[in-house]
Amino acid sequence: MATGTRMIEVLGERDDPPVHLHCTDSGTDSGGDGPPLLLLHGLAGHSGEWDALAARFTPTRRVVAFDARGSGASTRRPGDVSRAAHVRDVVQVAQALRLPAGRLVLVGQSMGGITALLTAAAHPELVRALVLVEAGPDGPSPSLPETIGAWLDSWPVPFPDAEAAAAFFGGGAAGRAWAAGLAPGPGGLHPRVDRDVMVATVQENAHRDFWDAWDEVRCPVLVVRAGKGMLKEQEADRMAERRPGTRIAVVPDAGHDVHLDDPGAVFGEVAAFLAEVDPAAAV
């Protein structure tokens, strides 16, 4: 079955208007009966970043991804960008798509990994296994909002074309994926995120860590760290010390966007992990 797309309306706990999330879904007719995967991208990214990894899994598993609130084709300026709102999005998407509770595998990269971690901690009844790609609970990070703002300000918008955008974002598969997240507009290609929304999205990270949530996770966990990435060895080691049984994998020559730099390696690590978690449905 070809992967389809749909908009899912999610409701908040405040009086904010509903948020609409753009989802991709390989469908219930995907091969095999392994636990479905729900893929969560990082800050200012988009669900298409997962295409290369998703293609490796769809022959054997249902694979779902969505553009986070404030990103991609989802609602661009949501009223609530808290971590709690992102967790509610995961839960409501799972419910709307009838992903089976207790069987779901959450895979999140960077800020999407924080969302996945918090979801697994708050909703153990939903999550069968957790994969954190270049994401961990360390913090606080007081300079992060300023850093993110400066990074977005450095984008030479509009980009004249996809080739120029890919080069700006470092070239290769990662650069092409970031360029694919842009949209045509006056004078060239423009971001599908707003600077102030992205800065607001990381405000919680500036003031807190997430170790309390890490200690509440009860499902099996795989942590994928890139040798040239941002998740430090010491943080990954501390995660394993506080939660014995946590599986740590390292992709030595990849950067923070390891799922883009080396999707084959990430697939291999995730597939091996899931074979241990659910041997009867091994990839």
Tab-separated table of C-alpha atoms in Angstrom:
chain	number	residue	atom	x	y	z
A	1	MET	CA	0.000	0.000	0.000
A	2	ALA	CA	1.351	3.464	-0.912
A	3	THR	CA	1.925	5.890	1.916
A	4	GLY	CA	-0.967	8.340	2.273
A	5	THR	CA	-1.309	11.738	3.898
A	6	ARG	CA	-4.015	13.330	6.006
A	7	MET	CA	-4.592	16.229	8.363
A	8	ILE	CA	-5.435	15.381	11.948
A	9	GLU	CA	-7.087	17.959	14.172
A	10	VAL	CA	-5.863	17.963	17.763
A	11	LEU	CA	-7.335	19.803	20.722
A	12	GLY	CA	-5.494	21.447	23.589
A	13	GLU	CA	-6.239	22.017	27.239
A	14	ARG	CA	-6.596	25.775	26.788
A	15	ASP	CA	-8.933	27.899	24.678
A	16	ASP	CA	-6.520	27.946	21.756
A	17	PRO	CA	-7.896	27.062	18.317
A	18	PRO	CA	-7.401	23.429	17.254
A	19	VAL	CA	-4.067	22.527	15.695
A	20	HIS	CA	-3.898	20.605	12.437
A	21	LEU	CA	-1.067	18.114	11.996
A	22	HIS	CA	0.055	16.862	8.594
A	23	CYS	CA	0.593	13.098	8.846
A	24	THR	CA	1.997	10.431	6.562
A	25	ASP	CA	0.845	6.850	7.098
A	26	SER	CA	1.964	3.709	5.297
A	27	GLY	CA	-1.398	2.207	6.245
A	28	THR	CA	-2.744	-0.888	7.919
A	29	ASP	CA	-1.945	-2.971	4.844
A	30	SER	CA	1.813	-2.584	5.350
A	31	GLY	CA	3.514	-5.963	5.464
A	32	GLY	CA	4.155	-7.917	8.648
A	33	ASP	CA	2.616	-7.638	12.070
A	34	GLY	CA	5.379	-5.896	13.997
A	35	PRO	CA	4.604	-2.971	16.300
A	36	PRO	CA	3.941	0.211	14.292
A	37	LEU	CA	6.494	3.015	14.278
A	38	LEU	CA	5.663	6.666	14.964
A	39	LEU	CA	8.508	8.952	13.863
A	40	LEU	CA	9.059	12.419	15.375
A	41	HIS	CA	11.395	14.923	13.692
A	42	GLY	CA	13.574	17.567	15.296
A	43	LEU	CA	13.227	21.329	15.704
A	44	ALA	CA	12.414	23.283	12.511
A	45	GLY	CA	12.358	20.025	10.549
A	46	HIS	CA	9.626	18.083	8.796
A	47	SER	CA	8.339	14.534	8.581
A	48	GLY	CA	9.907	13.979	5.160
A	49	GLU	CA	13.271	13.705	6.907
A	50	TRP	CA	12.270	10.151	7.794
A	51	ASP	CA	11.517	8.997	4.238
A	52	ALA	CA	14.730	7.007	3.740
A	53	LEU	CA	14.357	5.209	7.069
A	54	ALA	CA	10.605	4.702	6.678
A	55	ALA	CA	11.095	3.076	3.275
A	56	ARG	CA	13.216	0.382	4.898
A	57	PHE	CA	10.521	-0.419	7.453
A	58	THR	CA	7.282	-0.198	5.471
A	59	PRO	CA	7.606	-3.695	3.942
A	60	THR	CA	7.301	-5.158	7.439
A	61	ARG	CA	5.659	-2.506	9.643
A	62	ARG	CA	3.165	0.309	9.595
A	63	VAL	CA	5.061	3.608	9.715
A	64	VAL	CA	3.531	6.958	10.665
A	65	ALA	CA	5.175	10.385	10.827
A	66	PHE	CA	3.831	13.901	11.227
A	67	ASP	CA	4.988	17.491	10.979
A	68	ALA	CA	5.194	18.844	14.522
A	69	ARG	CA	3.036	21.812	15.448
A	70	GLY	CA	4.684	24.942	14.090
A	71	SER	CA	6.539	23.045	11.356
A	72	GLY	CA	6.104	21.824	7.807
A	73	ALA	CA	2.516	21.611	6.600
A	74	SER	CA	1.059	21.587	10.120
A	75	THR	CA	-0.395	24.663	11.854
A	76	ARG	CA	2.388	27.216	11.614
A	77	ARG	CA	1.569	29.419	14.602
A	78	PRO	CA	-0.062	27.294	17.299
A	79	GLY	CA	-1.057	28.955	20.527
A	80	ASP	CA	0.746	26.401	22.678
A	81	VAL	CA	4.229	25.059	21.905
A	82	SER	CA	4.974	23.538	25.312
A	83	ARG	CA	6.415	20.068	25.682
A	84	ALA	CA	3.045	19.001	27.112
A	85	ALA	CA	1.313	20.156	23.922
A	86	HIS	CA	3.727	18.124	21.793
A	87	VAL	CA	3.055	15.066	23.958
A	88	ARG	CA	-0.702	15.540	23.536
A	89	ASP	CA	-0.159	15.649	19.787
A	90	VAL	CA	1.501	12.219	19.844
A	91	VAL	CA	-1.316	10.751	21.916
A	92	GLN	CA	-4.081	12.233	19.772
A	93	VAL	CA	-2.410	11.192	16.507
A	94	ALA	CA	-2.086	7.643	17.836
A	95	GLN	CA	-5.747	7.646	18.807
A	96	ALA	CA	-6.929	9.178	15.527
A	97	LEU	CA	-5.025	6.607	13.477
A	98	ARG	CA	-6.004	3.772	15.820
A	99	LEU	CA	-2.428	2.811	16.516
A	100	PRO	CA	-2.641	-0.035	19.023
A	101	ALA	CA	-2.011	1.011	22.626
A	102	GLY	CA	0.846	-0.880	24.183
A	103	ARG	CA	2.365	-1.763	20.800
A	104	LEU	CA	3.613	1.587	19.572
A	105	VAL	CA	7.327	2.186	18.956
A	106	LEU	CA	8.217	5.869	19.308
A	107	VAL	CA	11.270	7.047	17.362
A	108	GLY	CA	12.349	10.651	17.912
A	109	GLN	CA	15.348	12.685	16.801
A	110	SER	CA	16.660	15.708	18.715
A	111	MET	CA	13.635	17.724	19.984
A	112	GLY	CA	11.396	14.992	18.606
A	113	GLY	CA	13.308	12.633	20.863
A	114	ILE	CA	12.489	14.771	23.903
A	115	THR	CA	8.818	14.583	22.917
A	116	ALA	CA	9.108	10.809	22.543
A	117	LEU	CA	10.814	10.474	25.935
A	118	LEU	CA	8.163	12.562	27.688
A	119	THR	CA	5.368	10.624	25.970
A	120	ALA	CA	6.809	7.281	27.038
A	121	ALA	CA	7.156	8.541	30.620
A	122	ALA	CA	3.640	9.993	30.836
A	123	HIS	CA	1.831	7.286	28.844
A	124	PRO	CA	3.436	3.907	29.536
A	125	GLU	CA	0.195	2.233	28.461
A	126	LEU	CA	0.755	3.495	24.916
A	127	VAL	CA	4.427	2.788	24.206
A	128	ARG	CA	6.024	-0.622	23.621
A	129	ALA	CA	9.535	0.665	22.942
A	130	LEU	CA	11.395	3.960	22.661
A	131	VAL	CA	14.173	4.980	20.263
A	132	LEU	CA	16.003	8.240	21.004
A	133	VAL	CA	18.143	9.476	18.114
A	134	GLU	CA	20.615	12.156	19.219
A	135	ALA	CA	18.340	13.053	22.125
A	136	GLY	CA	18.757	12.877	25.872
A	137	PRO	CA	17.417	14.358	29.119
A	138	ASP	CA	20.322	16.656	30.029
A	139	GLY	CA	19.814	20.348	30.802
A	140	PRO	CA	19.045	23.088	31.522
A	141	SER	CA	20.383	24.929	28.459
A	142	PRO	CA	20.066	28.681	29.188
A	143	SER	CA	21.623	29.791	25.900
A	144	LEU	CA	19.524	27.530	23.668
A	145	PRO	CA	16.775	30.031	22.695
A	146	GLU	CA	19.375	32.628	21.723
A	147	THR	CA	21.358	30.003	19.806
A	148	ILE	CA	18.291	28.832	17.892
A	149	GLY	CA	17.275	32.397	17.097
A	150	ALA	CA	20.737	33.247	15.770
A	151	TRP	CA	20.802	30.060	13.701
A	152	LEU	CA	17.467	30.871	12.062
A	153	ASP	CA	18.547	34.480	11.512
A	154	SER	CA	21.578	33.186	9.601
A	155	TRP	CA	19.444	31.549	6.922
A	156	PRO	CA	19.845	33.597	3.698
A	157	VAL	CA	16.110	33.751	2.991
A	158	PRO	CA	14.879	33.448	0.345
A	159	PHE	CA	17.099	30.715	-1.002
A	160	PRO	CA	17.358	31.067	-4.795
A	161	ASP	CA	16.870	27.347	-5.394
A	162	ALA	CA	17.053	23.916	-3.785
A	163	GLU	CA	20.697	23.441	-4.768
A	164	ALA	CA	21.750	26.613	-2.962
A	165	ALA	CA	19.675	25.685	0.075
A	166	ALA	CA	21.150	22.186	0.239
A	167	ALA	CA	24.654	23.641	0.078
A	168	PHE	CA	23.873	26.085	2.904
A	169	PHE	CA	22.645	23.224	5.072
A	170	GLY	CA	25.852	21.281	4.595
A	171	GLY	CA	25.213	19.356	1.388
A	172	GLY	CA	24.699	15.628	1.045
A	173	ALA	CA	21.549	13.824	2.088
A	174	ALA	CA	21.082	16.011	5.154
A	175	GLY	CA	21.342	19.219	3.140
A	176	ARG	CA	18.863	17.941	0.556
A	177	ALA	CA	16.408	16.944	3.283
A	178	TRP	CA	16.545	20.388	4.893
A	179	ALA	CA	16.100	22.003	1.469
A	180	ALA	CA	13.074	19.790	0.875
A	181	GLY	CA	11.488	21.338	3.939
A	182	LEU	CA	11.359	24.776	2.294
A	183	ALA	CA	8.415	26.131	0.305
A	184	PRO	CA	8.266	28.267	-2.859
A	185	GLY	CA	7.506	31.938	-2.311
A	186	PRO	CA	8.434	35.411	-3.522
A	187	GLY	CA	11.992	35.384	-4.821
A	188	GLY	CA	12.753	31.722	-4.106
A	189	LEU	CA	12.400	29.180	-1.288
A	190	HIS	CA	11.246	30.094	2.216
A	191	PRO	CA	11.161	28.318	5.604
A	192	ARG	CA	7.931	26.692	6.722
A	193	VAL	CA	8.641	27.720	10.318
A	194	ASP	CA	8.533	31.078	12.106
A	195	ARG	CA	11.525	32.179	14.124
A	196	ASP	CA	9.605	33.222	17.223
A	197	VAL	CA	7.645	29.965	17.307
A	198	MET	CA	10.829	27.897	17.166
A	199	VAL	CA	12.478	29.996	19.882
A	200	ALA	CA	9.385	29.607	22.071
A	201	THR	CA	9.436	25.859	21.445
A	202	VAL	CA	12.816	25.475	23.170
A	203	GLN	CA	12.105	27.765	26.127
A	204	GLU	CA	11.473	24.857	28.503
A	205	ASN	CA	14.844	23.357	27.612
A	206	ALA	CA	16.471	26.599	28.740
A	207	HIS	CA	15.138	26.202	32.277
A	208	ARG	CA	14.940	22.491	33.053
A	209	ASP	CA	16.275	19.026	32.409
A	210	PHE	CA	14.228	15.893	31.770
A	211	TRP	CA	15.930	13.383	34.061
A	212	ASP	CA	12.768	13.031	36.136
A	213	ALA	CA	10.913	11.849	33.036
A	214	TRP	CA	13.793	9.561	32.074
A	215	ASP	CA	13.488	7.821	35.434
A	216	GLU	CA	9.778	7.198	34.747
A	217	VAL	CA	10.280	5.402	31.418
A	218	ARG	CA	9.386	1.728	31.775
A	219	CYS	CA	9.673	0.365	28.230
A	220	PRO	CA	12.839	-0.876	26.455
A	221	VAL	CA	14.986	1.979	25.120
A	222	LEU	CA	17.544	2.337	22.342
A	223	VAL	CA	19.707	5.464	22.306
A	224	VAL	CA	21.407	6.202	18.966
A	225	ARG	CA	24.347	8.564	19.303
A	226	ALA	CA	26.283	10.051	16.393
A	227	GLY	CA	30.050	10.141	16.685
A	228	LYS	CA	30.049	13.728	15.379
A	229	GLY	CA	26.724	14.702	16.885
A	230	MET	CA	25.462	16.689	19.857
A	231	LEU	CA	24.527	13.900	22.285
A	232	LYS	CA	27.669	13.435	24.350
A	233	GLU	CA	29.055	10.087	25.446
A	234	GLN	CA	28.864	11.127	29.111
A	235	GLU	CA	25.144	11.849	28.844
A	236	ALA	CA	24.434	8.540	27.122
A	237	ASP	CA	26.489	6.711	29.762
A	238	ARG	CA	24.545	8.426	32.531
A	239	MET	CA	21.280	7.404	30.864
A	240	ALA	CA	22.409	3.776	30.898
A	241	GLU	CA	23.603	4.008	34.506
A	242	ARG	CA	20.276	5.380	35.712
A	243	ARG	CA	18.303	2.922	33.615
A	244	PRO	CA	20.103	-0.424	33.371
A	245	GLY	CA	19.249	-2.301	30.210
A	246	THR	CA	19.242	0.809	28.043
A	247	ARG	CA	20.853	-0.056	24.728
A	248	ILE	CA	23.389	2.481	23.404
A	249	ALA	CA	24.414	2.472	19.739
A	250	VAL	CA	26.974	4.758	18.101
A	251	VAL	CA	27.195	5.677	14.400
A	252	PRO	CA	30.797	6.948	14.356
A	253	ASP	CA	31.007	9.059	11.207
A	254	ALA	CA	27.579	10.713	11.329
A	255	GLY	CA	26.484	14.117	12.617
A	256	HIS	CA	23.453	15.243	14.597
A	257	ASP	CA	21.191	14.387	11.637
A	258	VAL	CA	22.380	10.792	11.745
A	259	HIS	CA	19.045	9.552	10.364
A	260	LEU	CA	19.892	11.528	7.228
A	261	ASP	CA	23.655	11.009	7.152
A	262	ASP	CA	23.415	7.221	7.474
A	263	PRO	CA	19.834	5.893	7.409
A	264	GLY	CA	21.111	2.396	6.717
A	265	ALA	CA	23.080	2.318	9.962
A	266	VAL	CA	20.138	3.701	11.934
A	267	PHE	CA	17.859	1.106	10.354
A	268	GLY	CA	20.254	-1.670	11.319
A	269	GLU	CA	20.431	-0.541	14.930
A	270	VAL	CA	16.671	-0.051	15.254
A	271	ALA	CA	15.893	-3.355	13.534
A	272	ALA	CA	18.265	-5.254	15.832
A	273	PHE	CA	16.736	-3.552	18.874
A	274	LEU	CA	13.177	-4.360	17.791
A	275	ALA	CA	14.154	-7.974	17.116
A	276	GLU	CA	15.075	-8.220	20.807
A	277	VAL	CA	11.960	-6.376	21.971
A	278	ASP	CA	9.551	-8.438	19.857
A	279	PRO	CA	11.342	-11.490	18.384
A	280	ALA	CA	8.155	-12.879	16.855
A	281	ALA	CA	7.854	-9.785	14.632
A	282	ALA	CA	11.525	-9.308	13.767
A	283	VAL	CA	12.289	-7.236	10.658
